[in-house]
Amino acid sequence: MYKLSALAGMALMLTLGFAQPSASEQTDKSDPLAVLAPFVGEWQVEGQWAAGEKLHARGVYQWGLGKKILKVQTFVMNGDKEYQRYESIMAWHPKKKCLYEITFAFDGKISEVIIEPKDQDTLHIGYTPFHADEDQNVRQILKFKDKDHFVWTVNLKQGEEWKQIIEATWERKSGKAAK
């Protein structure tokens, strides 16, 4: 009995001694993922594509693997039915020394993009090619207006020109930022 208690006590001391800060405490500036923390939660958007089609979508952002990745699911309305269009992972790429996102689409396509923080409220996605030998044809800007709203701008390369195809504001569904 003593041996089991001693082992349990040692395990408890080791656990407490090496305890990790909670998710809400891990937003310090040395954490490259801290810039992604404001996204955690559920978001919705209603917008209009440049060609005139309406967009009704929602995104669910949640931490995974001990807050080393941000998992994203994007759902889009098609008529009166919702379907999952994308599943993404945002993370720190240790070899490239940058944030990046890998996205899996409903049709089997996969994209990898670099995420570049431009200031405390703005991210540029797809401005720098993930693979040096492949051009990026889509660029996105995510700019927080406040903790519950961010403007999403998407530009598509057509020939040698960039054309804006949507600008819409995502709103936090619960109305409250996640802690």
XYZ file of C-alpha atoms in Angstrom:
179
model
C 0.000 0.000 0.000
C 2.800 2.412 0.945
C 4.611 1.752 -2.322
C 1.449 2.551 -4.322
C 0.815 5.728 -2.275
C 4.403 6.864 -2.685
C 4.212 6.323 -6.435
C 0.891 8.156 -6.614
C 2.354 11.002 -4.554
C 5.392 11.228 -6.809
C 3.184 11.224 -9.899
C 1.063 14.011 -8.411
C 4.169 16.078 -7.561
C 5.555 15.595 -11.071
C 2.215 16.521 -12.600
C 1.921 19.656 -10.480
C 5.560 20.527 -11.011
C 5.214 20.379 -14.770
C 1.635 21.607 -15.040
C 0.891 23.500 -18.217
C -0.945 26.814 -18.142
C -4.600 26.695 -19.139
C -5.621 27.638 -22.683
C -6.636 31.112 -21.545
C -3.265 31.645 -19.876
C -1.273 30.663 -22.979
C -1.697 33.875 -24.940
C 1.731 35.316 -24.249
C 3.654 37.062 -27.011
C 6.321 34.332 -27.278
C 3.644 31.862 -28.397
C 3.396 32.102 -32.201
C -0.163 30.714 -32.032
C -1.357 33.505 -29.707
C -2.403 35.558 -32.741
C -4.966 32.825 -33.546
C -6.587 32.820 -30.074
C -9.227 35.464 -30.945
C -10.756 33.061 -33.483
C -11.695 30.381 -30.942
C -15.461 29.957 -30.979
C -18.255 29.825 -33.528
C -18.663 32.451 -36.246
C -21.199 33.207 -38.961
C -21.154 35.302 -42.118
C -23.691 36.519 -44.619
C -22.135 38.052 -47.682
C -22.269 38.264 -51.427
C -19.703 37.077 -53.945
C -18.648 39.485 -56.704
C -20.650 37.412 -59.215
C -23.802 38.012 -57.151
C -24.311 34.707 -55.305
C -25.189 34.949 -51.624
C -22.935 33.368 -49.021
C -24.328 32.025 -45.745
C -21.687 30.178 -43.750
C -20.416 29.423 -40.296
C -17.013 28.489 -38.967
C -16.094 26.628 -35.799
C -12.591 27.216 -34.400
C -11.252 25.113 -31.537
C -7.873 24.333 -30.042
C -6.446 20.858 -30.476
C -3.417 18.869 -29.284
C -2.644 20.890 -26.175
C -3.204 24.189 -27.974
C -0.546 23.431 -30.582
C -3.057 23.525 -33.458
C -6.259 25.394 -34.220
C -8.883 23.175 -35.870
C -11.398 24.848 -38.167
C -14.578 23.498 -39.713
C -16.416 25.620 -42.277
C -20.048 24.934 -43.127
C -21.900 26.550 -46.034
C -25.605 26.739 -46.806
C -26.731 25.288 -50.129
C -30.373 26.294 -50.383
C -31.893 25.200 -47.087
C -29.237 22.542 -46.385
C -25.920 23.056 -44.639
C -22.870 21.032 -45.646
C -19.264 20.974 -44.483
C -17.148 22.568 -47.196
C -13.725 22.716 -45.493
C -11.734 21.309 -42.612
C -8.505 23.089 -41.759
C -5.628 23.006 -39.331
C -3.686 26.149 -38.429
C -0.328 25.621 -36.751
C 3.268 26.773 -36.393
C 5.540 25.225 -39.036
C 8.858 24.607 -37.235
C 11.000 24.313 -40.382
C 9.518 27.300 -42.203
C 9.315 29.321 -38.950
C 5.834 30.612 -39.757
C 2.158 30.059 -39.157
C 0.479 28.026 -41.850
C -2.845 26.457 -42.692
C -3.647 23.217 -44.445
C -7.208 22.966 -45.744
C -9.082 19.923 -46.968
C -12.064 20.698 -49.198
C -15.275 18.710 -49.651
C -14.218 17.864 -53.221
C -10.873 16.351 -52.181
C -8.680 19.375 -52.911
C -5.944 20.285 -50.442
C -4.322 23.683 -50.045
C -1.418 24.865 -47.916
C -0.920 28.553 -47.210
C 1.283 30.743 -45.066
C -0.419 32.970 -42.486
C 1.364 36.283 -41.870
C 0.408 38.519 -38.931
C 0.613 42.121 -40.185
C -0.399 43.858 -36.956
C -2.268 42.889 -33.801
C -5.600 42.768 -35.664
C -4.715 41.662 -39.210
C -3.624 38.415 -40.857
C -2.608 37.976 -44.487
C -3.145 34.490 -45.864
C -1.655 33.297 -49.148
C 0.520 36.352 -49.852
C 3.706 34.290 -49.615
C 3.699 30.945 -51.462
C 3.893 27.897 -49.192
C 5.846 26.058 -51.877
C 8.384 28.330 -53.593
C 7.744 26.717 -56.987
C 3.946 27.209 -56.852
C 2.113 30.482 -57.340
C -0.623 31.514 -54.929
C -3.838 32.375 -56.742
C -5.953 33.272 -53.714
C -5.143 35.892 -51.088
C -7.160 36.568 -47.964
C -7.086 39.309 -45.358
C -8.668 38.786 -41.946
C -8.969 42.031 -39.982
C -10.601 42.173 -36.568
C -12.910 45.149 -36.037
C -13.409 44.108 -32.398
C -13.394 40.837 -30.447
C -16.643 39.661 -32.034
C -16.276 40.814 -35.683
C -13.653 40.394 -38.381
C -13.680 41.503 -42.001
C -12.770 38.805 -44.513
C -11.481 39.953 -47.890
C -10.649 37.474 -50.653
C -8.751 38.337 -53.840
C -8.343 35.976 -56.784
C -5.555 36.218 -59.354
C -7.001 36.508 -62.858
C -4.218 36.692 -65.410
C -1.777 39.220 -63.984
C -4.382 41.114 -61.938
C -5.876 40.542 -58.512
C -9.679 40.877 -58.308
C -11.619 41.115 -55.070
C -14.264 38.387 -55.064
C -15.776 39.000 -51.622
C -15.558 41.224 -48.584
C -17.817 40.238 -45.718
C -17.886 40.515 -41.939
C -17.850 37.392 -39.813
C -19.643 37.744 -36.478
C -19.111 35.649 -33.376
C -22.246 33.529 -33.086
C -22.496 33.599 -29.299
C -21.754 37.317 -29.162
C -19.022 36.708 -26.578
C -15.335 36.045 -27.101
C -14.048 32.697 -25.839
C -11.811 32.850 -22.794
